[in-house]
Coordinates of C-alpha atoms in Angstrom, one line a residue:
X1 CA 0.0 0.0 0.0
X2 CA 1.2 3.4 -0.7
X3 CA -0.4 5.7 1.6
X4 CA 0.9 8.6 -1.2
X5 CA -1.9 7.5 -3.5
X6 CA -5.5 8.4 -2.3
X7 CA -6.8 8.1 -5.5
X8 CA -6.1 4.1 -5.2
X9 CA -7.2 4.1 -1.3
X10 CA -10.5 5.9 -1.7
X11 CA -11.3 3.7 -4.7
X12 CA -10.8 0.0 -2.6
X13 CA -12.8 2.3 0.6
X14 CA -15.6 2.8 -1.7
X15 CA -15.4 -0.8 -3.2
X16 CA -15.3 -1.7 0.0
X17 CA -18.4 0.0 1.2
X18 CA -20.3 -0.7 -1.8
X19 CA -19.7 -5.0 -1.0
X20 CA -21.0 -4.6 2.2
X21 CA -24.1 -2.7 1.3
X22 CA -24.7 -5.8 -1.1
X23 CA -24.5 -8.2 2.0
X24 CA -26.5 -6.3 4.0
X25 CA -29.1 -5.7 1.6
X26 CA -28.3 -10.0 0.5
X27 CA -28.8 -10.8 3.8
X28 CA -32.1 -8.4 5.0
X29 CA -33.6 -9.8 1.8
X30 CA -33.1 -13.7 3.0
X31 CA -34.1 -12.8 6.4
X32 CA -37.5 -11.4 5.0
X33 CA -38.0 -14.3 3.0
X34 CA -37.9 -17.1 5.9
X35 CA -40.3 -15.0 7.9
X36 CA -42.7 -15.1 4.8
X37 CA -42.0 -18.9 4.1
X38 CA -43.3 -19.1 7.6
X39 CA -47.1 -18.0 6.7
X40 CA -49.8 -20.4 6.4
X41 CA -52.3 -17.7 4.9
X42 CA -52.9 -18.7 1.2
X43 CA -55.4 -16.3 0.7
X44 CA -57.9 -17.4 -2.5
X45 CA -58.6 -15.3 -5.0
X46 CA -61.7 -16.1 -7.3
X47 CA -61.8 -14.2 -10.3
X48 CA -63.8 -10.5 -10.5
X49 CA -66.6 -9.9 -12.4
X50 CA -66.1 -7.6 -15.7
X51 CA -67.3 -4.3 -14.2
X52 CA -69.9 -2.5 -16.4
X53 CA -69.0 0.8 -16.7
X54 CA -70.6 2.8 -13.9
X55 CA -73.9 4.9 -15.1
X56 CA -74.2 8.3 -15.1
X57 CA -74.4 10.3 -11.9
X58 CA -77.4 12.5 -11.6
X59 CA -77.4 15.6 -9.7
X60 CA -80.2 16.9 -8.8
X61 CA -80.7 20.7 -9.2
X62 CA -77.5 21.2 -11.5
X63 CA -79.5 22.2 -14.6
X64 CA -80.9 25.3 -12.5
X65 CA -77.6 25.7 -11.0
X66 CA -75.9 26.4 -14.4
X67 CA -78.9 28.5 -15.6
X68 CA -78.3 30.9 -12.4
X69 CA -74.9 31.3 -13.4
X70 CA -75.1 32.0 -17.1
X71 CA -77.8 34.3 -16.1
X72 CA -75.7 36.4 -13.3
X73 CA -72.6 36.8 -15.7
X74 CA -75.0 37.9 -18.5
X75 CA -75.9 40.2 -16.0
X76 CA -72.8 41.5 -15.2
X77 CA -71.7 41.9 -18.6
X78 CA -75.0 44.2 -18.9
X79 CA -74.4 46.1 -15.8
X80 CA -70.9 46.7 -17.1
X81 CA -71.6 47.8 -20.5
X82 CA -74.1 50.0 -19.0
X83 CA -71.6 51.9 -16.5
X84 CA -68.9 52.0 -20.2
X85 CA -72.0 53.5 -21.7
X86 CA -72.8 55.9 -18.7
X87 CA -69.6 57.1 -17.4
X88 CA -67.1 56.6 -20.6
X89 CA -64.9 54.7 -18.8
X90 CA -62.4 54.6 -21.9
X91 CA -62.9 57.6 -23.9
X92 CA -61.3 58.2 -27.0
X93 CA -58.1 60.3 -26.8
X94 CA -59.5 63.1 -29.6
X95 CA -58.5 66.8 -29.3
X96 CA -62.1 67.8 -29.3
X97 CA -63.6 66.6 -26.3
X98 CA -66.3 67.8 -25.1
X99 CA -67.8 66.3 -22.0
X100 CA -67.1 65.8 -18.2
X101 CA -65.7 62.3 -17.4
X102 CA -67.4 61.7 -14.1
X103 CA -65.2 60.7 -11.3
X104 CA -66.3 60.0 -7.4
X105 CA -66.6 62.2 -5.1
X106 CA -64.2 63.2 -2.4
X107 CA -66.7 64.3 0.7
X108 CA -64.5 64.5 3.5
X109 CA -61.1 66.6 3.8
X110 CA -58.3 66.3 6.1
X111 CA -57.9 69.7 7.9
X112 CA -61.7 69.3 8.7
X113 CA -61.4 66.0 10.3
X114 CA -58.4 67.2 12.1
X115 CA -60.3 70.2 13.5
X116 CA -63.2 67.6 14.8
X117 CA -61.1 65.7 16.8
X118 CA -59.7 68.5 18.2
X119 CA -62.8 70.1 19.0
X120 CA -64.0 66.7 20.1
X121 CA -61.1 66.0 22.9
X122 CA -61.4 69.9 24.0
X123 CA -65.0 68.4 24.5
X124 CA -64.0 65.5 26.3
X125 CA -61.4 67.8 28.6
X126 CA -64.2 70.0 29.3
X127 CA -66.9 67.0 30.6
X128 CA -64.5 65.8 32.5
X129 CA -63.6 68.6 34.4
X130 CA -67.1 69.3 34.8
X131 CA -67.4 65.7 36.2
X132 CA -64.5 66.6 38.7
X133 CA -66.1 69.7 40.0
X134 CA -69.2 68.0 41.1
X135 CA -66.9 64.9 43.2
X136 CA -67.1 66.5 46.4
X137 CA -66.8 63.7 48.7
X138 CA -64.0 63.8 50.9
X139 CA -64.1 60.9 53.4
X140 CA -62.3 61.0 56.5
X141 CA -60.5 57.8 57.4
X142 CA -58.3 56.7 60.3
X143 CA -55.2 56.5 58.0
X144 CA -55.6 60.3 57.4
X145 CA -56.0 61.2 61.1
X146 CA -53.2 58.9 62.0
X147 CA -51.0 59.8 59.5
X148 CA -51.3 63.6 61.1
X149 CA -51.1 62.5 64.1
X150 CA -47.5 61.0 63.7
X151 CA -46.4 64.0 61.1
X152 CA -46.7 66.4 64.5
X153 CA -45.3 64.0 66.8
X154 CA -42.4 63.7 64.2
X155 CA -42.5 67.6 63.9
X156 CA -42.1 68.2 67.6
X157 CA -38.9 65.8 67.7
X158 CA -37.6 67.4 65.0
X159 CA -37.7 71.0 66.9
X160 CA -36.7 70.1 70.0
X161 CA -34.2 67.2 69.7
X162 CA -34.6 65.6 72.6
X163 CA -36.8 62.5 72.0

């Protein structure tokens, strides 16, 4: 062996490889056969019938079905010649025109709807302050008496430095 010469080593590793894959596979193959030798099920198989072809499937309702459709795509075919017809939806590129082409109109602009929500949260500010006026309910609780309480004893420490 010249360990120089890969060319000849990977050629006998692949040979190699390849043989055993074939013995494996040789021997998988025989092993599957004596487990099916092993089966006592013969199963008997009589002969089918020549199958007629099968008759035609009837669908209830499909006649009607295609007539609806035929008749909404005529439809549509009307209602958009109609809107070609009404509102020249490809007119002719001629120096003289004469008409309007319609196009849809624009109802709403910007700076207005800007200046409604602006007048609507100046609204909102305003209801709610008017909701805060009328909260006059201040309960008196222990905490708040007790909270004083200890802020003056504090307080008087504080001052005199000799607690």
């Amino acid at each position: 062996l010249n360990v120089g010469d890969t060319e000849t080593i990977l050629r006998r590793v692949s040979a190699y490889v390849r043989e055993r894959e074939a013995k494996l596979t040789q021997s998988r193959a025989e092993k599957e056969y004596q487990e099916l030798e092993e089966c006592t099920f013969r199963p008997k198989i009589t002969p089918q019938k020549q199958m007629r072809p099968p008759s035609p499937v009837v669908v209830r309702g499909l006649g009607r079905h295609l007539e609806l459709q035929e008749a909404a795509k005529r439809q549509r075919a009307e209602q958009e010649e109609r809107e070609a017809k009404v509102f020249i939806r490809h007119p002719s590129p001629s120096p003289r025109q004469h008409y309007t082409i319609p196009q849809p109109f624009n109802l709403t602009h910007e700076d207005r709807d800007t200046r409604y929500s602006a007048r609507k949260m100046q609204t909102q500010e305003f209801v709610m302050t008017q909701k805060a006026k009328e909260c006059t309910f201040a309960p008196q609780t222990n905490h708040g008496a007790n909270k004083k309480l200890l802020d003056s004893i504090l307080s008087q420490c504080d001052d005199d430095d000799n607690c």
